[in-house]
Amino acid sequence: MANYFLTILTFSPLLGVLLLAFVPKNLPGTSKAIGILATLVPLVLALMLYTGFDSTAPGLQLVQQMNWINIPLSNTQSLPIRFEMGVDGLSMPLVLLTAIISTMAAVVGLTIDKRWKTFYVLFLIVEMGMLGVFTAANLFQLFIFFEFTIIPMFFMLGIWGYVDREKAAFKFLLYNGVGSAIMLIVFVILFVLTGTLNIAKIAELFTSPMSPFNVPDVPGYIPNSVRLGLFLALLLAFAIKIPIVPFHTWMLKTYQEGHPAVIMISSGVLIKIGGYALIRLNAGFFPQWMNELATLIAVLGVINILYGAVLALVQNELKQMLAYSSVSHMGVVLLGIAAVNAQGLQGAIFQMISHGLIAALMFYLVSLVHERAGTSDIRKLGGLAKSMPIISGIFLTAMMASAGLPGMSGFISEFLAFVGLFGSKPAIAAVGAIGIILTAVYLLRATLATTFGPTHAEHESLADAQAIEVVPMVVLLSLIILIGVYPAVLSEPLQATLQTIASGIGGFSR
Amino acid sequence: MNSKWGVLAEYDWSVMSPEFTILGVATLLSLIDLLMGKKADRRILAWIGLAGVILAGYFVIRNTGHNVVSIMNDMYRLDGFANAFKLIFLGGVACVLLISISYIDEARNVPYSGEYYYLLLSALLGAMIMASSADLITLFVGLELLSLSSYILVGTRKHHIQSNESAFKYVVSGGIAAAIILYGMSFIYGITGSTNLYTIAERLPNAFYGGFDLLIYLAFFLMIVGLAFKISAVPFHMWAPDVYQGAPTPITAFLSVVSKAAGFAIILRMFIVIFINIVEVDAKLGMQQPIIAGKLALYISIIAAASMIIGNTLALRQVNVKRMMAYSGIAQAGYLLVPLASLTGLLLDQTVFYLIAYLLANMGAFAVIMIVNRDQQTEDVKGFAGLYHRAPWLSISMTFFLLSLAGIPLSAGFFGKFYIFMSAVGLMKYWLAGIMMATSVISYYYYFGIVRQMYMRPGSTESPLRVPAPIAVVVLLTFIGTVVIGVMPDPVIQYIHTNFPFQQIFESGSKL
């Protein structure tokens, strides 16, 4: 059984799809109930994964391998594509994050008002795709599961979004399509070069001093220029996903037009795939280039932080502000990676998890406000604390977490990332730190303007959160605080894997 | 040896049993049509035709896996290459017959529908001859049999002005293309003094070094340009949008799948066999390289790239769904030329696999397009609006066909593209691989344009859409095929690899 654990975990959302297939489409209640309950299965399995995880092992755990496709090359040779799964300290937290955010987003999905069954079918397929990306031990699988997140997301954006939803859906599809196309090119090149698609195996071939790839003047030696090309191509592919400025415009549109549940999984999990892949593939396969180009990535990170923060500062639309704030916060992930040491990487992963939780919570809160007040324009809101004390209170707390207040997950993440970067590139880190101040400014501005001050007459009698709506808020918020006050829940499983990656990038680990 | 029938009786005619079956059934259909009353329902002809196609398919399968057999002085061959293509043609025509049954019955659509069915079979016969022949003459005869039948089929909607116009355009441009091909072939014949592909292959290298190299290049260009017509590749693609739009939808499906596959059969067979022996010293590498893998492959790559770019970008602007599919077909021809341009040992495997995936997706898509167009009385993409609410399974199937055409995972089309793509990358044709990926992403836009209509736009009506049983069968089978091959491509890949060995194309057949 243990061998199949990851497969069962990854495909467990399909159980819900199967059940939904038998539900008549005019039963919204049943569809929603099945949809939400179905996300509990992967959640329970992910928690089991977390508790059973051996945090001392650096390599992949729960490995499973199976033959899948054999591509014949000649009568004697063939290239195998295998079905391979495994998790390590880098992917396990992300699997757990996926399961948690999915369940919360499924609850938020209660507010959808049409085609309930289709919504949850697509939702569960996206969840399967996200879990699959993080459990894949094989590039081909990673690509396929990645596509599994794109296509259903297109439908979810286009069918259940707001006014300009179709444009948002197409923008999402085309941008991410370009990203995955570039990714596929690189994967196929790697396949042709190495004859395998196994991530760990490729990493070993590229980094081990014994491998023929690394010995000049031996047939099969891969020159640095080829590696640089592959590195940059992968960076570009993930730049769209993360997103790195200037490839971020799809995100603005998506976050403006999508249904809250859809934005929650997109901001909470999907954009983390970029950061994850950057660490797993770019740093894993080409550590020397990661080390040499760290400055470039750090600069990109700083641009993201400052650009996002400055534009967030001038937004009057709360959702747009949050979208830009996500751009800014993902910059911190880049900074952490660019630090090329264990603290920095830890900060990057902390930031991915932390931003996943915070962004999901904030988008949810804003959409609740939007739904009730009919607008999410800061200028038209104000004094919401009077009519919606619970929502406003949690809003304030989430803002603080996002601004990096000590005791919350945002603080520990930014702290680690910046400490890491100050260790290796103090000048860039200093510039990047300005972003922290800007973040505090725009978040406070938004919070103060919406929750305090005079209440608009038409907003005086808005309903506060109902019991079911409080559940995702409380769960997400408690996790944010849990990581903030007890970071070991996250850092312990990470350690062994992080040491391996960091030492790979050039022995910078301390 | 001295039979009274002479040498003809000594050939192993059983290799031609599939062709004879089709020929027989076509003749039978024309006789039945002649004897039937004027007003009689001619749908029975389609069923007889289908039975014939299935029987022929059985014969082809019985013939697969054997060694090469060649008859009539090497004019006609039976090898893995021919069998693979014949199976594709037969599968395609079976689908076309099934979707025709409920389309042709309307009197206003196709009057004299009897001839429709036997012309379809004669076109099929032409395609099968093209796949099997090893002689310029028979190749051309097959090509013309297919083409002439197609010209008439395109114009069978006699009272439909657009159909007439497109048939006319098709005849004219088809005639030009045929003339160009013949012109090219005449040079080859003139240089080598033979029409047999294998004899030509033996003699051509001498001619190449004897100062005829420019003439050989010229012949190559003339033939490839002319044949580009059949597969609707750039530069001879202009006819496709008009003809696809004007032709009856089942015939559009036929042109886009069977006729195109036949074009690939003749292109692959001719160019690989004829030019493979010509080698050239590569100055850079200092070693001999076949020009087909060098120079000619570059020219084919350029045609492939141009087809992908032009097909996919022009498709973006189409509002007529059949026109859009025509541009999509131009782009698909571009993808299909990539294996020939990269020329690995997997060439046949890749082409056949891609053609199977393409057959499934395109036949399914045209079946759905036909139902929707007829129901909505329009060929506009907007006709698909709200289809999901009227026929959920139909739109889910259509979604998968479009995903397959766009090359998105878990559809047969993805593996088709992946397979092709791998060899392009393996041979370091990165620019071609890059264009392939970039244009694939562009194609998302128009394929998903139909998806958008089906799921995101309200339709004029919510009433359930009635799907005739034969069409439902086609949609169901192609849907299952697309998804199953998308998840488990291995059996198909292995079947192709073991049963249609590529090197058979070079082996001389067992003669008497």
JSON list of C-alpha atoms in Angstrom, two decimals, chain B residues 48-215:
[
{"chain": "B", "resi": 48, "resn": "ILE", "atom": "CA", "xyz": [-23.34, -1.74, -48.50]},
{"chain": "B", "resi": 49, "resn": "GLY", "atom": "CA", "xyz": [-20.38, 0.57, -49.03]},
{"chain": "B", "resi": 50, "resn": "LEU", "atom": "CA", "xyz": [-19.59, 0.40, -45.33]},
{"chain": "B", "resi": 51, "resn": "ALA", "atom": "CA", "xyz": [-19.69, -3.37, -45.41]},
{"chain": "B", "resi": 52, "resn": "GLY", "atom": "CA", "xyz": [-17.26, -3.30, -48.34]},
{"chain": "B", "resi": 53, "resn": "VAL", "atom": "CA", "xyz": [-14.92, -0.99, -46.48]},
{"chain": "B", "resi": 54, "resn": "ILE", "atom": "CA", "xyz": [-14.97, -3.25, -43.44]},
{"chain": "B", "resi": 55, "resn": "LEU", "atom": "CA", "xyz": [-14.28, -6.30, -45.59]},
{"chain": "B", "resi": 56, "resn": "ALA", "atom": "CA", "xyz": [-11.39, -4.49, -47.28]},
{"chain": "B", "resi": 57, "resn": "GLY", "atom": "CA", "xyz": [-10.10, -3.52, -43.84]},
{"chain": "B", "resi": 58, "resn": "TYR", "atom": "CA", "xyz": [-10.17, -7.19, -42.88]},
{"chain": "B", "resi": 59, "resn": "PHE", "atom": "CA", "xyz": [-8.11, -8.05, -45.94]},
{"chain": "B", "resi": 60, "resn": "VAL", "atom": "CA", "xyz": [-5.60, -5.34, -45.15]},
{"chain": "B", "resi": 61, "resn": "ILE", "atom": "CA", "xyz": [-5.21, -6.58, -41.60]},
{"chain": "B", "resi": 62, "resn": "ARG", "atom": "CA", "xyz": [-4.76, -10.09, -42.93]},
{"chain": "B", "resi": 63, "resn": "ASN", "atom": "CA", "xyz": [-2.02, -8.76, -45.19]},
{"chain": "B", "resi": 64, "resn": "THR", "atom": "CA", "xyz": [-0.13, -6.93, -42.44]},
{"chain": "B", "resi": 65, "resn": "GLY", "atom": "CA", "xyz": [2.96, -8.29, -40.85]},
{"chain": "B", "resi": 66, "resn": "HIS", "atom": "CA", "xyz": [4.09, -10.13, -43.99]},
{"chain": "B", "resi": 67, "resn": "ASN", "atom": "CA", "xyz": [7.22, -9.64, -45.96]},
{"chain": "B", "resi": 68, "resn": "VAL", "atom": "CA", "xyz": [7.23, -7.34, -48.90]},
{"chain": "B", "resi": 69, "resn": "VAL", "atom": "CA", "xyz": [5.37, -8.64, -51.93]},
{"chain": "B", "resi": 70, "resn": "SER", "atom": "CA", "xyz": [5.56, -6.89, -55.22]},
{"chain": "B", "resi": 71, "resn": "ILE", "atom": "CA", "xyz": [3.66, -7.68, -58.36]},
{"chain": "B", "resi": 72, "resn": "MET", "atom": "CA", "xyz": [3.48, -6.47, -61.94]},
{"chain": "B", "resi": 73, "resn": "ASN", "atom": "CA", "xyz": [7.20, -5.85, -62.35]},
{"chain": "B", "resi": 74, "resn": "ASP", "atom": "CA", "xyz": [7.55, -4.00, -59.06]},
{"chain": "B", "resi": 75, "resn": "MET", "atom": "CA", "xyz": [4.82, -1.63, -60.04]},
{"chain": "B", "resi": 76, "resn": "TYR", "atom": "CA", "xyz": [2.62, -2.50, -57.13]},
{"chain": "B", "resi": 77, "resn": "ARG", "atom": "CA", "xyz": [3.93, -3.29, -53.69]},
{"chain": "B", "resi": 78, "resn": "LEU", "atom": "CA", "xyz": [2.56, -4.58, -50.48]},
{"chain": "B", "resi": 79, "resn": "ASP", "atom": "CA", "xyz": [4.65, -3.45, -47.52]},
{"chain": "B", "resi": 80, "resn": "GLY", "atom": "CA", "xyz": [4.16, -2.09, -44.05]},
{"chain": "B", "resi": 81, "resn": "PHE", "atom": "CA", "xyz": [4.03, 1.42, -45.40]},
{"chain": "B", "resi": 82, "resn": "ALA", "atom": "CA", "xyz": [1.15, 0.64, -47.76]},
{"chain": "B", "resi": 83, "resn": "ASN", "atom": "CA", "xyz": [-0.81, -1.29, -45.16]},
{"chain": "B", "resi": 84, "resn": "ALA", "atom": "CA", "xyz": [-0.55, 1.44, -42.57]},
{"chain": "B", "resi": 85, "resn": "PHE", "atom": "CA", "xyz": [-1.89, 4.04, -44.94]},
{"chain": "B", "resi": 86, "resn": "LYS", "atom": "CA", "xyz": [-4.62, 1.78, -46.29]},
{"chain": "B", "resi": 87, "resn": "LEU", "atom": "CA", "xyz": [-5.93, 1.22, -42.79]},
{"chain": "B", "resi": 88, "resn": "ILE", "atom": "CA", "xyz": [-6.06, 4.96, -42.24]},
{"chain": "B", "resi": 89, "resn": "PHE", "atom": "CA", "xyz": [-7.92, 5.51, -45.51]},
{"chain": "B", "resi": 90, "resn": "LEU", "atom": "CA", "xyz": [-10.40, 2.75, -44.77]},
{"chain": "B", "resi": 91, "resn": "GLY", "atom": "CA", "xyz": [-11.02, 4.03, -41.25]},
{"chain": "B", "resi": 92, "resn": "GLY", "atom": "CA", "xyz": [-11.53, 7.52, -42.59]},
{"chain": "B", "resi": 93, "resn": "VAL", "atom": "CA", "xyz": [-13.94, 6.46, -45.31]},
{"chain": "B", "resi": 94, "resn": "ALA", "atom": "CA", "xyz": [-15.90, 4.30, -42.87]},
{"chain": "B", "resi": 95, "resn": "CYS", "atom": "CA", "xyz": [-16.43, 7.41, -40.73]},
{"chain": "B", "resi": 96, "resn": "VAL", "atom": "CA", "xyz": [-17.32, 9.50, -43.77]},
{"chain": "B", "resi": 97, "resn": "LEU", "atom": "CA", "xyz": [-19.91, 6.94, -44.87]},
{"chain": "B", "resi": 98, "resn": "LEU", "atom": "CA", "xyz": [-21.45, 6.87, -41.42]},
{"chain": "B", "resi": 99, "resn": "ILE", "atom": "CA", "xyz": [-21.76, 10.62, -41.15]},
{"chain": "B", "resi": 100, "resn": "SER", "atom": "CA", "xyz": [-23.02, 10.81, -44.74]},
{"chain": "B", "resi": 101, "resn": "ILE", "atom": "CA", "xyz": [-25.98, 8.55, -44.05]},
{"chain": "B", "resi": 102, "resn": "SER", "atom": "CA", "xyz": [-27.93, 11.17, -42.18]},
{"chain": "B", "resi": 103, "resn": "TYR", "atom": "CA", "xyz": [-26.63, 14.09, -44.18]},
{"chain": "B", "resi": 104, "resn": "ILE", "atom": "CA", "xyz": [-27.31, 12.94, -47.69]},
{"chain": "B", "resi": 105, "resn": "ASP", "atom": "CA", "xyz": [-30.91, 11.89, -47.09]},
{"chain": "B", "resi": 106, "resn": "GLU", "atom": "CA", "xyz": [-32.17, 15.41, -47.45]},
{"chain": "B", "resi": 107, "resn": "ALA", "atom": "CA", "xyz": [-33.24, 15.91, -50.99]},
{"chain": "B", "resi": 108, "resn": "ARG", "atom": "CA", "xyz": [-32.13, 19.49, -51.07]},
{"chain": "B", "resi": 109, "resn": "ASN", "atom": "CA", "xyz": [-28.59, 18.58, -50.10]},
{"chain": "B", "resi": 110, "resn": "VAL", "atom": "CA", "xyz": [-27.37, 16.06, -52.56]},
{"chain": "B", "resi": 111, "resn": "PRO", "atom": "CA", "xyz": [-29.62, 14.99, -55.38]},
{"chain": "B", "resi": 112, "resn": "TYR", "atom": "CA", "xyz": [-28.64, 11.71, -57.08]},
{"chain": "B", "resi": 113, "resn": "SER", "atom": "CA", "xyz": [-27.01, 10.51, -53.89]},
{"chain": "B", "resi": 114, "resn": "GLY", "atom": "CA", "xyz": [-26.20, 7.12, -55.41]},
{"chain": "B", "resi": 115, "resn": "GLU", "atom": "CA", "xyz": [-23.23, 8.46, -57.27]},
{"chain": "B", "resi": 116, "resn": "TYR", "atom": "CA", "xyz": [-22.08, 10.14, -54.11]},
{"chain": "B", "resi": 117, "resn": "TYR", "atom": "CA", "xyz": [-21.44, 6.77, -52.49]},
{"chain": "B", "resi": 118, "resn": "TYR", "atom": "CA", "xyz": [-19.64, 5.08, -55.33]},
{"chain": "B", "resi": 119, "resn": "LEU", "atom": "CA", "xyz": [-17.55, 8.12, -56.08]},
{"chain": "B", "resi": 120, "resn": "LEU", "atom": "CA", "xyz": [-16.46, 8.04, -52.48]},
{"chain": "B", "resi": 121, "resn": "LEU", "atom": "CA", "xyz": [-15.35, 4.46, -52.95]},
{"chain": "B", "resi": 122, "resn": "SER", "atom": "CA", "xyz": [-13.52, 5.21, -56.18]},
{"chain": "B", "resi": 123, "resn": "ALA", "atom": "CA", "xyz": [-11.73, 8.04, -54.43]},
{"chain": "B", "resi": 124, "resn": "LEU", "atom": "CA", "xyz": [-10.79, 5.56, -51.74]},
{"chain": "B", "resi": 125, "resn": "LEU", "atom": "CA", "xyz": [-9.52, 3.18, -54.39]},
{"chain": "B", "resi": 126, "resn": "GLY", "atom": "CA", "xyz": [-7.34, 5.93, -55.80]},
{"chain": "B", "resi": 127, "resn": "ALA", "atom": "CA", "xyz": [-5.89, 6.60, -52.38]},
{"chain": "B", "resi": 128, "resn": "MET", "atom": "CA", "xyz": [-5.14, 2.93, -51.85]},
{"chain": "B", "resi": 129, "resn": "ILE", "atom": "CA", "xyz": [-3.38, 2.69, -55.19]},
{"chain": "B", "resi": 130, "resn": "MET", "atom": "CA", "xyz": [-1.29, 5.71, -54.23]},
{"chain": "B", "resi": 131, "resn": "ALA", "atom": "CA", "xyz": [-0.21, 4.02, -51.02]},
{"chain": "B", "resi": 132, "resn": "SER", "atom": "CA", "xyz": [0.85, 0.82, -52.71]},
{"chain": "B", "resi": 133, "resn": "SER", "atom": "CA", "xyz": [2.41, 1.73, -56.00]},
{"chain": "B", "resi": 134, "resn": "ALA", "atom": "CA", "xyz": [6.08, 1.96, -56.69]},
{"chain": "B", "resi": 135, "resn": "ASP", "atom": "CA", "xyz": [5.87, 3.47, -60.09]},
{"chain": "B", "resi": 136, "resn": "LEU", "atom": "CA", "xyz": [5.39, 7.03, -61.21]},
{"chain": "B", "resi": 137, "resn": "ILE", "atom": "CA", "xyz": [2.63, 6.02, -63.59]},
{"chain": "B", "resi": 138, "resn": "THR", "atom": "CA", "xyz": [0.54, 4.08, -61.09]},
{"chain": "B", "resi": 139, "resn": "LEU", "atom": "CA", "xyz": [1.15, 6.74, -58.49]},
{"chain": "B", "resi": 140, "resn": "PHE", "atom": "CA", "xyz": [-0.20, 9.33, -60.83]},
{"chain": "B", "resi": 141, "resn": "VAL", "atom": "CA", "xyz": [-3.13, 7.17, -61.86]},
{"chain": "B", "resi": 142, "resn": "GLY", "atom": "CA", "xyz": [-4.05, 6.70, -58.20]},
{"chain": "B", "resi": 143, "resn": "LEU", "atom": "CA", "xyz": [-3.65, 10.40, -57.58]},
{"chain": "B", "resi": 144, "resn": "GLU", "atom": "CA", "xyz": [-5.91, 11.31, -60.47]},
{"chain": "B", "resi": 145, "resn": "LEU", "atom": "CA", "xyz": [-8.53, 8.73, -59.56]},
{"chain": "B", "resi": 146, "resn": "LEU", "atom": "CA", "xyz": [-8.67, 10.23, -56.09]},
{"chain": "B", "resi": 147, "resn": "SER", "atom": "CA", "xyz": [-8.63, 13.79, -57.39]},
{"chain": "B", "resi": 148, "resn": "LEU", "atom": "CA", "xyz": [-11.26, 13.39, -60.11]},
{"chain": "B", "resi": 149, "resn": "SER", "atom": "CA", "xyz": [-13.63, 11.65, -57.72]},
{"chain": "B", "resi": 150, "resn": "SER", "atom": "CA", "xyz": [-13.04, 14.39, -55.17]},
{"chain": "B", "resi": 151, "resn": "TYR", "atom": "CA", "xyz": [-13.73, 17.17, -57.69]},
{"chain": "B", "resi": 152, "resn": "ILE", "atom": "CA", "xyz": [-17.16, 15.73, -58.37]},
{"chain": "B", "resi": 153, "resn": "LEU", "atom": "CA", "xyz": [-17.86, 14.99, -54.72]},
{"chain": "B", "resi": 154, "resn": "VAL", "atom": "CA", "xyz": [-17.13, 18.59, -53.78]},
{"chain": "B", "resi": 155, "resn": "GLY", "atom": "CA", "xyz": [-19.73, 19.71, -56.27]},
{"chain": "B", "resi": 156, "resn": "THR", "atom": "CA", "xyz": [-22.47, 17.23, -55.41]},
{"chain": "B", "resi": 157, "resn": "ARG", "atom": "CA", "xyz": [-24.66, 19.88, -53.82]},
{"chain": "B", "resi": 158, "resn": "LYS", "atom": "CA", "xyz": [-25.82, 20.77, -57.29]},
{"chain": "B", "resi": 159, "resn": "HIS", "atom": "CA", "xyz": [-28.23, 23.52, -56.35]},
{"chain": "B", "resi": 160, "resn": "HIS", "atom": "CA", "xyz": [-25.88, 25.15, -53.95]},
{"chain": "B", "resi": 161, "resn": "ILE", "atom": "CA", "xyz": [-24.00, 27.98, -55.60]},
{"chain": "B", "resi": 162, "resn": "GLN", "atom": "CA", "xyz": [-21.09, 27.88, -53.18]},
{"chain": "B", "resi": 163, "resn": "SER", "atom": "CA", "xyz": [-20.63, 24.18, -53.72]},
{"chain": "B", "resi": 164, "resn": "ASN", "atom": "CA", "xyz": [-20.47, 24.71, -57.46]},
{"chain": "B", "resi": 165, "resn": "GLU", "atom": "CA", "xyz": [-17.97, 27.48, -57.09]},
{"chain": "B", "resi": 166, "resn": "SER", "atom": "CA", "xyz": [-15.72, 25.49, -54.83]},
{"chain": "B", "resi": 167, "resn": "ALA", "atom": "CA", "xyz": [-15.85, 22.46, -57.12]},
{"chain": "B", "resi": 168, "resn": "PHE", "atom": "CA", "xyz": [-14.78, 24.69, -59.95]},
{"chain": "B", "resi": 169, "resn": "LYS", "atom": "CA", "xyz": [-11.94, 26.17, -57.97]},
{"chain": "B", "resi": 170, "resn": "TYR", "atom": "CA", "xyz": [-10.89, 22.71, -56.89]},
{"chain": "B", "resi": 171, "resn": "VAL", "atom": "CA", "xyz": [-10.81, 21.38, -60.45]},
{"chain": "B", "resi": 172, "resn": "VAL", "atom": "CA", "xyz": [-8.80, 24.29, -61.75]},
{"chain": "B", "resi": 173, "resn": "SER", "atom": "CA", "xyz": [-6.21, 24.39, -59.01]},
{"chain": "B", "resi": 174, "resn": "GLY", "atom": "CA", "xyz": [-6.11, 20.61, -58.87]},
{"chain": "B", "resi": 175, "resn": "GLY", "atom": "CA", "xyz": [-5.47, 20.49, -62.58]},
{"chain": "B", "resi": 176, "resn": "ILE", "atom": "CA", "xyz": [-2.63, 22.94, -62.26]},
{"chain": "B", "resi": 177, "resn": "ALA", "atom": "CA", "xyz": [-1.14, 20.97, -59.41]},
{"chain": "B", "resi": 178, "resn": "ALA", "atom": "CA", "xyz": [-1.37, 17.72, -61.35]},
{"chain": "B", "resi": 179, "resn": "ALA", "atom": "CA", "xyz": [0.33, 19.34, -64.31]},
{"chain": "B", "resi": 180, "resn": "ILE", "atom": "CA", "xyz": [3.14, 20.62, -62.12]},
{"chain": "B", "resi": 181, "resn": "ILE", "atom": "CA", "xyz": [3.65, 17.18, -60.60]},
{"chain": "B", "resi": 182, "resn": "LEU", "atom": "CA", "xyz": [3.71, 15.57, -64.02]},
{"chain": "B", "resi": 183, "resn": "TYR", "atom": "CA", "xyz": [6.17, 18.12, -65.24]},
{"chain": "B", "resi": 184, "resn": "GLY", "atom": "CA", "xyz": [8.46, 17.28, -62.35]},
{"chain": "B", "resi": 185, "resn": "MET", "atom": "CA", "xyz": [8.04, 13.57, -62.94]},
{"chain": "B", "resi": 186, "resn": "SER", "atom": "CA", "xyz": [8.87, 14.00, -66.59]},
{"chain": "B", "resi": 187, "resn": "PHE", "atom": "CA", "xyz": [12.31, 15.34, -65.69]},
{"chain": "B", "resi": 188, "resn": "ILE", "atom": "CA", "xyz": [12.94, 12.37, -63.45]},
{"chain": "B", "resi": 189, "resn": "TYR", "atom": "CA", "xyz": [11.88, 10.04, -66.23]},
{"chain": "B", "resi": 190, "resn": "GLY", "atom": "CA", "xyz": [13.95, 11.90, -68.73]},
{"chain": "B", "resi": 191, "resn": "ILE", "atom": "CA", "xyz": [17.07, 11.67, -66.60]},
{"chain": "B", "resi": 192, "resn": "THR", "atom": "CA", "xyz": [16.76, 8.05, -65.59]},
{"chain": "B", "resi": 193, "resn": "GLY", "atom": "CA", "xyz": [14.72, 6.49, -68.35]},
{"chain": "B", "resi": 194, "resn": "SER", "atom": "CA", "xyz": [12.46, 4.66, -65.97]},
{"chain": "B", "resi": 195, "resn": "THR", "atom": "CA", "xyz": [9.23, 5.20, -64.14]},
{"chain": "B", "resi": 196, "resn": "ASN", "atom": "CA", "xyz": [9.89, 2.60, -61.48]},
{"chain": "B", "resi": 197, "resn": "LEU", "atom": "CA", "xyz": [10.83, 4.24, -58.21]},
{"chain": "B", "resi": 198, "resn": "TYR", "atom": "CA", "xyz": [13.49, 1.68, -57.35]},
{"chain": "B", "resi": 199, "resn": "THR", "atom": "CA", "xyz": [15.11, 1.80, -60.75]},
{"chain": "B", "resi": 200, "resn": "ILE", "atom": "CA", "xyz": [15.08, 5.57, -60.55]},
{"chain": "B", "resi": 201, "resn": "ALA", "atom": "CA", "xyz": [16.71, 5.37, -57.15]},
{"chain": "B", "resi": 202, "resn": "GLU", "atom": "CA", "xyz": [19.50, 3.26, -58.61]},
{"chain": "B", "resi": 203, "resn": "ARG", "atom": "CA", "xyz": [20.14, 5.52, -61.57]},
{"chain": "B", "resi": 204, "resn": "LEU", "atom": "CA", "xyz": [19.64, 8.92, -60.07]},
{"chain": "B", "resi": 205, "resn": "PRO", "atom": "CA", "xyz": [22.97, 9.23, -58.18]},
{"chain": "B", "resi": 206, "resn": "ASN", "atom": "CA", "xyz": [24.91, 8.79, -61.41]},
{"chain": "B", "resi": 207, "resn": "ALA", "atom": "CA", "xyz": [22.81, 11.43, -63.08]},
{"chain": "B", "resi": 208, "resn": "PHE", "atom": "CA", "xyz": [23.28, 13.68, -60.08]},
{"chain": "B", "resi": 209, "resn": "TYR", "atom": "CA", "xyz": [27.05, 13.59, -60.41]},
{"chain": "B", "resi": 210, "resn": "GLY", "atom": "CA", "xyz": [26.85, 13.56, -64.17]},
{"chain": "B", "resi": 211, "resn": "GLY", "atom": "CA", "xyz": [25.80, 17.20, -64.21]},
{"chain": "B", "resi": 212, "resn": "PHE", "atom": "CA", "xyz": [22.06, 16.82, -63.87]},
{"chain": "B", "resi": 213, "resn": "ASP", "atom": "CA", "xyz": [21.92, 17.93, -60.26]},
{"chain": "B", "resi": 214, "resn": "LEU", "atom": "CA", "xyz": [20.10, 21.18, -60.98]},
{"chain": "B", "resi": 215, "resn": "LEU", "atom": "CA", "xyz": [17.53, 19.34, -63.03]}
]
